[in-house]
Amino acid sequence: MAQGSETESRKLLSRLQAVMADAAAGQERLDRITHLIADSMGTEVCSIYLLRDGDTLELCATQGLAQEAVHVTRMRLGEGLVGRVAKRAQPLNTANAPAERGFRYMPETGEERFSSFLGVPIQRLGERLGVLVVQSKDAREFSDDEIYALEVVAMVIAEMTELGAFVGEGQAMRARHQQQVMLRGGCAQEGAAMGHVWLHEPRVLVTKPVADDPEAELTRLREAVDLLRADIDQMLDRAPTWETEQREVIEAYRMFAQSRGWMRRMEEDIALGLSAEAAVEKEQSIARARMETVPDAYLRDRLHDLDDLSNRLLRRLTGQGRDTGADLPDDPILVARNIGPAELLDYGRRLRGVVLEEGSVGSHAAIVARALAIPLVINATRITTEALNGDPILVDADQGIVHLRPEDTVASAFRDKMAMQAAAQERYASIRDKPARATCGTIVSLQMNAGLMADLPSLPSSGADGVGLFRTELQFLTRNKVPRRGELAALYARVMDAAGEKKVVFRTLDIGSDKVLPYMKRQDEPNPALGWRAIRVGLDKPGVMRMQLQALIRAAAGRPLSVMFPFIAQLEEFTRARDHLLREIDREAALGRALPDRLEIGAMLETPSLAFAPRRFFELADFISIGGNDLKQFFFAADRENERVRRRYDTLNVSFLSFIEQIVGRCAETGTPLSFCGEDAGRPVEAVCFAAMGLRSLSMRPASIGPVKSLLRRVNLDEVKTVIQTARNDGEQSVRGPVMDWLRANG
Ligand code: PEP
Ligand code: MG
């Protein structure tokens, strides 16, 4: 870049800064800034458009266009040239604006006199804030240097906006982070919570975007980058040589940190007058804007790397760390772009709720949130840019809705809803020690699902008869290497101790598909849910499964032990898995160790094929548990993690209910105990229908036991069965409508 333009740019930025200091009102600042820019760029027009809401831009200040148009001219994202710049988050440079595709003539501005147009986005970390435009009469294209210089100015304006420099009258100049915002996302763990925002990664505020001494800033940047590179080298040194996957990730990360292009762009930004931190943030903003549009997953991952590197650099340069000195509020609702399972576990049950900008239903964070029974909303777009630490926030995870800084009426309606739920919980507490006996006399055993030692204390308070499903993945997911046998044995023993007389059914490691261990080589499979997962991995590479079985046997020592194998699709898989367990028992016996005093070996029925297995399977299995989450996804061929299809088919669809009934029938022939442990077991109406179909044991989240028991105790299952039967005969697709009508009619 030419020396002259660098000096010119620095001069402009320092004049912008002076405006900030002199002018007190937001409007006056914007007016003077447009004037300065037009003057410095030698254009007749300079205008600033700011976003009024998610998708309307408003002309907020102009030098050169008609003043009457200010706060009057508006356009939607994508509309006209200005709208296009905002939508695409990319500069637009043309010598003949009226001939440009999408040009929209705004008569009130008098802009027909101007031919050339250069617009650049005003954006901050992937958030659109507005558009900065220069126009002139002569038909010329702006040079690359001019575009670059205008982007630098736009960056400074973005920082000033974030710092509240342009607050004035009207929606477009409202103070940021003060109004109520409602965001919609998806539900990954049900529940409702109210509290205050705790940002997992507090945002770094660049308070000094402009610097007068480029040499000093360059030195600061280079020193920070050197330290960053040294950190990454250390990470690589620490990664074990056999962890090739992990090393590859760090290598890619290091390559980025070494990128000459990245460094060069930041150095140019500094030469134009930005401070080191503003230069880092400018490139980070551009990368974030690209992240939204890049379809290629690999490239997106690399842009994520760059984002992460930029955050580290920013923290180093500004001295603002993760530890801001703020205290975790009493009622924290964690807000983050995404979070790893170990980090979430560190917060543990202190959190009232979690709201993520990204995430997926099957992510590790979701598994942990489910285990901790913390309401979790995912895909809440913009939450990390909108929320500030300490903001009041309401989370309605059932609906996937988040209210940030709610107005009083919203907050009080929400409080009423929570109070109703709390009252219901009290009602449930009063029946805690009573059986789930329907009015017809049938008793259904209600069990709880668990996955952490921390779940066990809720066993007595939930009123569960035992643990119907102990998911053992979490101990594997939250570490960076396979846990040791001794460690696992100690943990399983503590789980059994805590359960006392009550039975715990341990499910062996269920990994693959959505649950990928950080230290396991990721399999590139076209359909992971139908791929190499659960017992398939266990049988092909039995090392880890055998170690886990040994740990379970040692933990039981003299006590009863129940083990179930996940994802059994045919008899032979069950016999092989069972043989492994029996062999381990023999080995332990040969070593003279105490054996379990009773052993039950069961299978999870998660694929339709198993329902049609030979009779021998039902005879051999000591018990069977329907994994409804997986069974339903395979029955309807609808991916449980795909938002577009996962709720498409009703669990109370007659086909599915009839299938469940058939499984009940097969188990009855051989007297094999059967239970159901998918999420649906915890939904009261579903639970009642399952019971009507003959299921006598249901395992669910502890918090669901009260509502399920309460409904079960009020219905006659024979009558529910008749309602289902009638609906089936009438050719209904789902029995939900008829059953709900009947429940309402019967109080
Ligand atoms: C299921 O599939 O229903 C189940 C209980 O297992 P998971 O949700 O862990 O796959
Ligand atoms: Mg499953």
Tab-separated table of C-alpha atoms and ligand atoms in Angstrom, residues 469 471 473 507 510 515 533 604 606 627-630 640 677-678, ligand 1:
chain	number	residue	atom	x	y	z
A	469	LEU	CA	-30.367	-47.261	32.369
A	471	ARG	CA	-25.221	-44.689	30.444
A	473	GLU	CA	-20.300	-43.059	27.978
A	507	ARG	CA	-25.221	-50.292	29.779
A	510	ASP	CA	-22.348	-46.981	23.479
A	515	LYS	CA	-21.013	-40.075	20.409
A	533	ARG	CA	-21.214	-48.028	16.643
A	604	MET	CA	-31.245	-53.154	24.269
A	606	GLU	CA	-32.991	-50.502	19.322
A	627	GLY	CA	-34.104	-47.974	23.445
A	628	GLY	CA	-36.953	-45.927	22.083
A	629	ASN	CA	-34.817	-43.029	20.828
A	630	ASP	CA	-32.951	-45.260	18.428
A	640	ARG	CA	-33.128	-38.339	15.673
A	677	CYS	CA	-35.831	-46.467	28.423
A	678	GLY	CA	-35.993	-43.844	25.642
B	1	PEP	C1	-32.234	-44.993	23.196
B	1	PEP	O1	-31.730	-45.119	22.083
B	1	PEP	O2	-33.447	-44.884	23.390
B	1	PEP	C2	-31.392	-44.923	24.396
B	1	PEP	C3	-31.907	-44.973	25.598
B	1	PEP	O3	-30.064	-44.803	24.211
B	1	PEP	P1	-29.332	-43.463	23.774
B	1	PEP	O4	-30.353	-42.345	23.839
B	1	PEP	O5	-28.221	-43.301	24.729
B	1	PEP	O6	-28.916	-43.792	22.380
